[in-house]
XYZ file of C-alpha atoms in Angstrom:
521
model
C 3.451 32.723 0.152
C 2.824 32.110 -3.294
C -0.586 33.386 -4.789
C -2.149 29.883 -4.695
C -2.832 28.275 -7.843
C -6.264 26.930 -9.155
C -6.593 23.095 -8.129
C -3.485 23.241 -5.637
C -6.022 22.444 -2.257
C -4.030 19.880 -0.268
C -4.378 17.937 3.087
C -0.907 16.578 5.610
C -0.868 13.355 5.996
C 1.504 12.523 8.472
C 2.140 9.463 11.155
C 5.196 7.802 13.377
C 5.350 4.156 14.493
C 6.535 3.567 17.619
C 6.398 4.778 20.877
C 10.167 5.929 20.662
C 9.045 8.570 18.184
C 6.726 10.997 19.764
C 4.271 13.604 19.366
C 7.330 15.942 18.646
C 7.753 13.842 15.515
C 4.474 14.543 14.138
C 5.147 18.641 15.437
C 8.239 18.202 13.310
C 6.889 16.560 10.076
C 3.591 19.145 10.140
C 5.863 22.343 10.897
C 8.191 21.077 7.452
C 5.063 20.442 5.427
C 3.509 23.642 6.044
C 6.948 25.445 5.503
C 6.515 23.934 2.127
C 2.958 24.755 1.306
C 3.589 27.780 2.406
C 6.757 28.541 -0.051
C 5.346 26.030 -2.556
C 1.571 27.620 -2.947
C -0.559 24.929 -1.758
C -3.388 25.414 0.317
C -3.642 23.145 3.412
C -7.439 22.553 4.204
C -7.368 19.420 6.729
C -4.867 17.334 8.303
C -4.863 13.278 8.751
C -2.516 12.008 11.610
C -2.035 8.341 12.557
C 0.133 8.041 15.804
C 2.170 4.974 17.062
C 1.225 2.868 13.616
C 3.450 1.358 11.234
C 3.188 2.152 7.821
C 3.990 -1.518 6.377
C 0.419 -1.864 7.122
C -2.641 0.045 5.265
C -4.439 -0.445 8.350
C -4.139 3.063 9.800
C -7.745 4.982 10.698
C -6.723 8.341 9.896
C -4.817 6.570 6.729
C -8.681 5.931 5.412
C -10.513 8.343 5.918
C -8.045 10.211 4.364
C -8.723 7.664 1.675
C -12.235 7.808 1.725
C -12.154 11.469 1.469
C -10.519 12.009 -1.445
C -13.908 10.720 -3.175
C -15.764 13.971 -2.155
C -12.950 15.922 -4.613
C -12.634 18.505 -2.362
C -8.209 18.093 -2.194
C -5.747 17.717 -5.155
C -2.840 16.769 -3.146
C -1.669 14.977 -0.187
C 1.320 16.504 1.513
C 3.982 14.119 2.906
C 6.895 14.900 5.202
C 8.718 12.185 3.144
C 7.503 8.741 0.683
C 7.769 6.547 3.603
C 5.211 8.585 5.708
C 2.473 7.237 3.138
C 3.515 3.791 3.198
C 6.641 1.681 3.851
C 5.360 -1.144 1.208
C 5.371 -0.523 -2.215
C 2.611 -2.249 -3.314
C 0.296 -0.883 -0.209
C 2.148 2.347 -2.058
C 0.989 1.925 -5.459
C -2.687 0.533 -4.715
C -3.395 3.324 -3.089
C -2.120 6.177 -5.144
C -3.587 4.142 -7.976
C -6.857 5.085 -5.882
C -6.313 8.809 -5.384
C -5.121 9.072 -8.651
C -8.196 8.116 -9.915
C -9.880 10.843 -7.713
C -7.948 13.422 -9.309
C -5.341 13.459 -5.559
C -1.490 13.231 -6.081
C 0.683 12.541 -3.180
C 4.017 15.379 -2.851
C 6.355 14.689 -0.327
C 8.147 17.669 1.307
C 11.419 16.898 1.826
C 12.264 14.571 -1.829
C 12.542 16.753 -4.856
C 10.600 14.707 -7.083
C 9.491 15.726 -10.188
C 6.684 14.613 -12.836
C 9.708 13.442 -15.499
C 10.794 10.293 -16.243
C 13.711 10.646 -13.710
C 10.952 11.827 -10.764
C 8.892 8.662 -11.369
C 11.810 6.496 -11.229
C 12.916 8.307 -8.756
C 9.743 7.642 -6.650
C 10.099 4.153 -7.615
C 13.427 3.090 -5.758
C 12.861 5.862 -2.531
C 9.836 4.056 -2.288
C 11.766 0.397 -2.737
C 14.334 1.559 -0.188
C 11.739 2.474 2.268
C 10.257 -1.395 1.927
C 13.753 -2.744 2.627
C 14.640 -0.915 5.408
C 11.290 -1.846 6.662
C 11.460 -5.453 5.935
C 15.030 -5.282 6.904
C 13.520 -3.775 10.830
C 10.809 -6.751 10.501
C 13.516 -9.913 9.859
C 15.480 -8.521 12.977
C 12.543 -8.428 15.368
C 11.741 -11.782 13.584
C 15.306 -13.273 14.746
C 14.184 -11.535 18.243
C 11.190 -13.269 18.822
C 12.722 -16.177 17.527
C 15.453 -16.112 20.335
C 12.698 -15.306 22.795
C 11.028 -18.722 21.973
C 13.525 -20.296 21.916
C 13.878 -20.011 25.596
C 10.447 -20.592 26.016
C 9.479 -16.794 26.499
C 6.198 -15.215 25.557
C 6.744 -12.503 22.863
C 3.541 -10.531 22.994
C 0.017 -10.836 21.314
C -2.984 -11.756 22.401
C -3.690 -14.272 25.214
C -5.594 -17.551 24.422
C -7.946 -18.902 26.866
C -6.707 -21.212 29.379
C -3.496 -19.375 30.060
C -2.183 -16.513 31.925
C 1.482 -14.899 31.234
C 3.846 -15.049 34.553
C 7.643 -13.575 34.188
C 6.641 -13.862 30.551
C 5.735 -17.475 30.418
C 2.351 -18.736 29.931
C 0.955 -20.579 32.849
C -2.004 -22.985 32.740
C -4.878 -20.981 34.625
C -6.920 -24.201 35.631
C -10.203 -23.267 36.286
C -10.199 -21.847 32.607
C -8.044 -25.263 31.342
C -11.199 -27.152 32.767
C -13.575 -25.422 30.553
C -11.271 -25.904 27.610
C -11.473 -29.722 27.995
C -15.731 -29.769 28.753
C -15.559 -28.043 24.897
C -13.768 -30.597 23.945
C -15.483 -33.000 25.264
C -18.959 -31.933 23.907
C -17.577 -31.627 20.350
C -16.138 -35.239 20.592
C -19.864 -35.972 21.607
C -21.260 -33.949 18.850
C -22.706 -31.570 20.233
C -23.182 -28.506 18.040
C -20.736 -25.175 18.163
C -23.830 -23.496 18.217
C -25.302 -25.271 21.606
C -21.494 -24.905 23.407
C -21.870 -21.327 23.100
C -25.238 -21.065 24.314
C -24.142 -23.127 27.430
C -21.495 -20.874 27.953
C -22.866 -17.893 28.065
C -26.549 -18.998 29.988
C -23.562 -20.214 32.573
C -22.311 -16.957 32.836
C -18.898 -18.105 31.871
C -16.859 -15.448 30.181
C -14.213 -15.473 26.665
C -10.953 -13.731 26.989
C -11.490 -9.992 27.969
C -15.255 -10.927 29.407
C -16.505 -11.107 25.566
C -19.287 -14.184 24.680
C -18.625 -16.861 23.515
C -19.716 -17.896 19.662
C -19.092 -20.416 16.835
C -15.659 -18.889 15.652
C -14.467 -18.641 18.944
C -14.522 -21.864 19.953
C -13.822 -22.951 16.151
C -11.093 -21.162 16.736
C -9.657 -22.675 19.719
C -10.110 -26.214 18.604
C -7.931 -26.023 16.291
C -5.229 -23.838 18.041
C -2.354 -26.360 18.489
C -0.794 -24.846 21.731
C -3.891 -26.415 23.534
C -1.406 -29.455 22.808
C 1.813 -27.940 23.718
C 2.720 -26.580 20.347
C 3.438 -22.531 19.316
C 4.230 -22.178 16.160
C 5.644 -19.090 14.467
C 6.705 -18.379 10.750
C 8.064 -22.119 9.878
C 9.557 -22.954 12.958
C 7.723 -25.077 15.633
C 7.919 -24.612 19.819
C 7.555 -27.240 21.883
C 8.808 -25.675 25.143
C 6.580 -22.420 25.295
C 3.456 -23.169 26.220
C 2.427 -26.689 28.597
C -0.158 -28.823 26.959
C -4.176 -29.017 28.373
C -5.820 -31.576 25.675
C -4.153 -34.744 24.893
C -3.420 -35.360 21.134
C -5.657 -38.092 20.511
C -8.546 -35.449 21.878
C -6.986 -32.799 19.848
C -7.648 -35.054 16.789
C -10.954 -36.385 17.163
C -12.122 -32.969 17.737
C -10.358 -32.203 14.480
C -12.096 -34.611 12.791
C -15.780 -34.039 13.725
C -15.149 -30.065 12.484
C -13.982 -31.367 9.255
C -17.210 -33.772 8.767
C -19.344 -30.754 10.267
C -17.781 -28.216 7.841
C -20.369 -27.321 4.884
C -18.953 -27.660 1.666
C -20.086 -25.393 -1.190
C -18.703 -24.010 -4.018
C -16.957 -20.497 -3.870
C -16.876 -18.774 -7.137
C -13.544 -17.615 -7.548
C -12.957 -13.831 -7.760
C -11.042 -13.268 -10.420
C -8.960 -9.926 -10.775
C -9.062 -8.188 -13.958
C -6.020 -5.958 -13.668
C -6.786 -3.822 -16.394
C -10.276 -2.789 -15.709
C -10.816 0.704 -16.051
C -7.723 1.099 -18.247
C -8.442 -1.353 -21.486
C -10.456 0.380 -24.454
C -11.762 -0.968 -27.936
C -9.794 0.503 -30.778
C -13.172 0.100 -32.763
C -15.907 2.217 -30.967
C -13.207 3.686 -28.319
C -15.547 1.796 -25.369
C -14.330 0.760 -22.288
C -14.071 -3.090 -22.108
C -14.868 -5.597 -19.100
C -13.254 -8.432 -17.424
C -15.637 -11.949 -18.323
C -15.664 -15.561 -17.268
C -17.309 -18.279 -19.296
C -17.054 -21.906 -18.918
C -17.224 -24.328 -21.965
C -19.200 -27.079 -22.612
C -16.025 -29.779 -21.252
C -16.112 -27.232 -18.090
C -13.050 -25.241 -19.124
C -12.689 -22.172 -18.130
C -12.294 -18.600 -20.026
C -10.955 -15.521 -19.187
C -11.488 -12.530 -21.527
C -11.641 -8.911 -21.848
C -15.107 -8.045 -24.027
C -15.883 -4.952 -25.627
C -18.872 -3.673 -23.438
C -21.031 -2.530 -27.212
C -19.706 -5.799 -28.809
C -22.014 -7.561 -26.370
C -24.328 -5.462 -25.688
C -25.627 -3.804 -28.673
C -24.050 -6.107 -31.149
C -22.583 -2.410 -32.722
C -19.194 -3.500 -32.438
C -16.866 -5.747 -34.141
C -14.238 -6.267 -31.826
C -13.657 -9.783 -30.367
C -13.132 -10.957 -26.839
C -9.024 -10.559 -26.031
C -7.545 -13.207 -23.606
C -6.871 -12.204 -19.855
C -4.024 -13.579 -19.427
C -2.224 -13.142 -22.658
C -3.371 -9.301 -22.798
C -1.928 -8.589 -19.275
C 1.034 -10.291 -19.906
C 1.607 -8.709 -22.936
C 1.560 -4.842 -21.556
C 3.528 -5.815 -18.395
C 6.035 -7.091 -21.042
C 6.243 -4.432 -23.398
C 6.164 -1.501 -19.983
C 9.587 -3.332 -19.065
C 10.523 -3.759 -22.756
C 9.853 0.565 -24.012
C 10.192 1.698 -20.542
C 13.545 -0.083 -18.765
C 15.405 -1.362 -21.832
C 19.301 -1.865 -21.614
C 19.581 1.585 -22.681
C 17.310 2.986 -20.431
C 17.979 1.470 -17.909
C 22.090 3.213 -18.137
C 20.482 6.708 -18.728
C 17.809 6.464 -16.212
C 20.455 5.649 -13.310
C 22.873 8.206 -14.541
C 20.277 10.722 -14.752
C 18.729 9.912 -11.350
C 22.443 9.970 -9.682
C 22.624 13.783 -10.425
C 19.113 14.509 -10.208
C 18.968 12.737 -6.286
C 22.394 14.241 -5.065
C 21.885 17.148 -6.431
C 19.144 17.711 -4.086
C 20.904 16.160 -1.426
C 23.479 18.760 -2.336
C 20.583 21.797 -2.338
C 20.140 20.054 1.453
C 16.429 21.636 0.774
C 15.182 20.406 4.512
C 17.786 22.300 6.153
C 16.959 25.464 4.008
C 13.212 24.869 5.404
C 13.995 24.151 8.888
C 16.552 27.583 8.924
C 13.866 29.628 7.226
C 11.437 28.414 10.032
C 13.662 28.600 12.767
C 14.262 32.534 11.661
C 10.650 32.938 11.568
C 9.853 31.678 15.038
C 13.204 33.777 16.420
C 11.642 37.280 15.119
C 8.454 36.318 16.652
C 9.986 35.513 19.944
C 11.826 38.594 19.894
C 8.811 40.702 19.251
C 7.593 38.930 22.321
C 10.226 39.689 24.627
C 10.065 43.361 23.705
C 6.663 43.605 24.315
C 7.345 42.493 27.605
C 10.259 45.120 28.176
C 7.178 47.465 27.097
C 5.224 46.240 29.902
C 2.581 44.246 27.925
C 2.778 41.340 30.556
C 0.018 39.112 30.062
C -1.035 35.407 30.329
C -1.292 35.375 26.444
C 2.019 36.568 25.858
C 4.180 34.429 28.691
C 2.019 31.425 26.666
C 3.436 32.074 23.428
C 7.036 33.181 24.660
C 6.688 29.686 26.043
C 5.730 28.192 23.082
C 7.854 30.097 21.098
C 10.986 29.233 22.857
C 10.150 25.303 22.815
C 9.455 25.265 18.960
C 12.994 27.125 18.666
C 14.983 25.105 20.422
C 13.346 21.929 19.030
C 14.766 23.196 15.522
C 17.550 24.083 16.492
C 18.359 20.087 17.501
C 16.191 19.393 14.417
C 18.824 21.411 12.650
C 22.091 19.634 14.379
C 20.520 16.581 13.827
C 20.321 16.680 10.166
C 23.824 18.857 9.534
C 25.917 16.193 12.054
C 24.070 13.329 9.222
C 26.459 12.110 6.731
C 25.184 13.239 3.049
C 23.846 8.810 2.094
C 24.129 9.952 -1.646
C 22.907 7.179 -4.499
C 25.571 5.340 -6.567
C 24.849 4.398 -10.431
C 25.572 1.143 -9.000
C 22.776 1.487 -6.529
C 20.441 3.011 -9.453
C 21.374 0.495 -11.859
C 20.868 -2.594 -9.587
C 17.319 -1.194 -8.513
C 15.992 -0.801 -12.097
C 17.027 -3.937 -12.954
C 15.143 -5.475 -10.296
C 12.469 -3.395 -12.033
C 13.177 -4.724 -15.364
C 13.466 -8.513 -14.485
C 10.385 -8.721 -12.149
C 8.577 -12.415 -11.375
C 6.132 -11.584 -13.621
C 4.021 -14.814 -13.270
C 3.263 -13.159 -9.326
C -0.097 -11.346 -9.731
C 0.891 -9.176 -7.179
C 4.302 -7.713 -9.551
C 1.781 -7.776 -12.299
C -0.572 -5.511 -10.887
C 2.066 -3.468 -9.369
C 3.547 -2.595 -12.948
C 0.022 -1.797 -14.690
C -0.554 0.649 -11.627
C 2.457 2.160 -11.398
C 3.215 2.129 -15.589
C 0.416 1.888 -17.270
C -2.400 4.816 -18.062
C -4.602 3.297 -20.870
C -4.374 -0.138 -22.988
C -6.038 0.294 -26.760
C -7.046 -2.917 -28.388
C -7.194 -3.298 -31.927
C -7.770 -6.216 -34.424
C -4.073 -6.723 -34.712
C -2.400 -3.847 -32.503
C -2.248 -3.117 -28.634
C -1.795 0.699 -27.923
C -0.458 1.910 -24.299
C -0.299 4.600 -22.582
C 2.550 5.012 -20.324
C 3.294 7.343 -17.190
C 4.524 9.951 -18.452
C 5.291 8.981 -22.140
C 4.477 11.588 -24.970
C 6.041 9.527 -27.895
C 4.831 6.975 -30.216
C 5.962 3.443 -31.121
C 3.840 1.235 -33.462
C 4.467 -2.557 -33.945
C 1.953 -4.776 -35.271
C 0.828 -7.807 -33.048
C -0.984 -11.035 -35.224
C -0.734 -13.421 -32.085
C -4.048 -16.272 -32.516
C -4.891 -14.972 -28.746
C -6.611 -12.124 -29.672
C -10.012 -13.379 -30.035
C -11.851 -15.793 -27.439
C -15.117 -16.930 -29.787
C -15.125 -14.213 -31.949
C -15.416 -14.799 -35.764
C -14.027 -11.234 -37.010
C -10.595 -12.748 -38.355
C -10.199 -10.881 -41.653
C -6.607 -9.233 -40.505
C -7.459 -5.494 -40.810
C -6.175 -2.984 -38.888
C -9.682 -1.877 -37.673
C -8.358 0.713 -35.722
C -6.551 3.328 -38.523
C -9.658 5.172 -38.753
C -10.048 5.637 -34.613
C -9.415 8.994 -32.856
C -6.422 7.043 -30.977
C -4.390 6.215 -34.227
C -1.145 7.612 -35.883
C 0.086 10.247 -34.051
C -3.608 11.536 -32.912
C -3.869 12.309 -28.601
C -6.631 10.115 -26.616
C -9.647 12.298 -27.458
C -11.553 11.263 -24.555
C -11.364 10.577 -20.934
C -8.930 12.822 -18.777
C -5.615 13.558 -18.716
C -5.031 13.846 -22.255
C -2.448 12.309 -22.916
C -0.477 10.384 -25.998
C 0.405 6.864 -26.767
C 2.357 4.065 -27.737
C 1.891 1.366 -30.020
C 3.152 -2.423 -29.576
């Protein structure tokens, strides 16, 4: 092993989704990681498994707490058997290591070669968008499944409503329950209170689904279910031949009606996300500046980044910067410096030989043989401690275990040689980082996904915008005079007010870490 390096703690982070993978695939993806800590220096203090869960979801327990932990700064890394292990969605993806980032954690998958270039973020970038499409590709054709399934009037899992049972995978009315169903029914068209219905329930000793009580959202909840009228519906297509009815429409409707007249009405305020909080910085007094709302006097609303000394203590001269223009304007000009025309050409050319190349180096086989060496010297200093006569429980435990972990490589190993090499075409590249380039940028959710994955620091000046890029080191400059720089402010007298500031010309960020160097729009 390497002598570990300062800062190079790490936890494994590993997880399979269904039950056709098994606990052999977690054995499989832990035995690779530590093969690579161990050759790679890191030092492996916990481990975070979540079994049988998908990863298009970031609802995974282990997944958290791994999460959560990374707060306590006690791990730089998290070790991956591959990108996908971490999270099949890309935006899940990027929230997330947005997070750990922030608490000083990268993520370093085992088994892709990825490096902290341009090419290795890129890189990242489309293994990470291939590992959404296979996954959304898996969803669409259990989607077409289920939708068969219905079709025939077959139940297709989930949870039971009340009223129902599932026979030979159809639901069946299960009256004595379908009676209570219509007395709620009833009561509500009486107006009796959600409230009252529960009570009643529950003093009668009358049970929900899986022998929980009854309450307000429960029952809210079924009067508004439409299969209670004969009707299943799932994504945009409607059922009429799944599920028999119990309440008549003109019930169904009524009931409808007295929740809407019931419902209180208040006003929510809206909560508005500021993408670039905790990355957007005066160019005056180098201060970190905050998302605010304002309403004006003919109830219009405003939207600003303010300069937190500005408004405070009235020491600052920078005015208020428009949301919407100001987010717009860096997710622009990330596409624009980052995947121009030209780039875009070099980037896929360059990430072509830099991914087959390590396809080439076939780096997980080289793992899995050094491994599989290791564990056959140790299981033939075994058996020749038993030809010495040292015959004990301990040893006949780990010849066992010795001899299951070797032959579970060795199909490992003729797994992954009988693969054919799926090597990435320019074509491939170039289509992906177009995608990148031409984004729906008016979705809040690409948006945010750009500033996370792009953007380091945003530096606003009277009449300039300086960013900071992953993992740019060079400096443009181009002056910006757009009107939407400046909600209510009165400052208007066109100087560059930032020329004198630690972040101008060619000068690094002189606060806040990493260090690290911008460029100018």
């Amino acid at each position: 092993m390497k002598s570990s390096e300062v800062g190079k703690t790490a936890v494994i982070y590993a997880r399979y989704s269904s039950e056709r993978q098994n606990e052999q695939s977690i054995e499989g993806q832990i035995r690779i990681i530590k093969a690579f800590a161990e050759r790679e220096g890191y030092n492996i203090i916990d481990s975070y498994i979540d079994k049988a869960i998908t990863g298009r979801t970031d609802d995974r327990p282990s997944f958290q707490k791994m999460i959560e932990a990374s707060k306590n700064h006690t791990f730089q890394y998290v070790l991956v058997y591959k990108l996908d292990r971490f999270s099949r969605s890309r935006y899940d993806s990027a929230i997330y290591k947005k997070i750990l980032s922030d608490n000083g954690v990268r993520v370093i998958s085992a088994t892709e070669n990825i490096g902290e270039n341009p090419e290795g973020i890129i890189l990242e970038a489309v293994l990470e968008g291939y590992s959404e499409y296979y996954s959304k590709e898996l969803a669409q054709k259990i989607i077409r499944g289920n939708y068969d399934s219905r079709s025939k009037g077959l139940f297709t899992g989930g949870r039971v409503i009340y009223g129902y049972r599932i026979v030979d995978r159809r639901y069946v009315i299960e009256e004595n329950e379908a009676e209570i169903v219509k007395r709620i029914f009833d009561e509500v068209i009486n107006k009796k209170k959600l409230v009252d219905i529960a009570k009643g329930l529950n003093d009668s000793g009358i049970p929900y689904v899986g022998g929980d009580k009854w309450d307000e959202k429960k029952l809210s909840s079924m009067l508004r279910n439409e299969k209670y009228i004969g009707i299943a519906r799932f994504h945009d297509s409607v059922f009429e031949n799944m599920v028999s009815r119990i309440i008549d429409d003109s019930v169904f409707k009524e009931a409808g009606k007295v929740l809407d007249r019931n419902k209180h009405k208040c006003k929510v305020k809206k909560d508005y996300k500021f993408l670039l909080s905790g990355k957007i910085y005066c160019g005056d007094c180098e201060t970190l500046m905050y998302g605010h709302s304002g309403t004006s006097r003919a109830g219009k609303l405003y939207l600003y980044y303010k300069c937190k000394n500005a408004v405070n203590a009235h020491s600052c001269s920078m005015r208020p910067v428009k949301k919407g223009f100001i987010e717009d304007f860096v997710v622009n000009y990330a596409i624009e410096y980052l995947l121009s025309p030209e780039n875009i050409t070099k980037l896929a050319n360059d990430m072509v030989s830099y991914y087959n190349q390590f396809i080439d180096d076939d780096v997980q086989i080289k793992i899995l043989e050094d491994a599989l060496k290791e564990t056959e010297t140790r299981l033939n200093n075994s058996l020749k401690a038993i030809q010495m006569g040292i015959i004990n429980k301990s040893v006949a435990d780990m010849v066992s275990s010795l001899e299951k972990d070797k032959d579970t490589m060795e199909n490992d190993l003729l797994r992954l040689k009988s693969k054919t090499k799926a090597k990435i075409s320019f074509d491939q590249c170039y289509q992906f980082l177009l995608s990148l380039a031409y984004p729906d940028t008016k979705r809040e959710e690409n948006k945010e996904l750009i500033i996370n994955k792009l953007v380091k620091m945003v530096i606003v000046y009277e009449n300039k915008v300086g960013v900071v890029f992953y993992p740019c080191d060079t400096l443009n400059v181009k002056a910006n005079n757009n009107d939407d720089f400046g909600g209510n402010g009165s400052n208007d007298d066109g100087q560059n007010s930032g020329n004198s500031s630690s972040f101008g010309g060619s000068n690094p960020i002189t606060f806040g870490p990493p260090i690290c160097s911008c460029a100018y729009i």
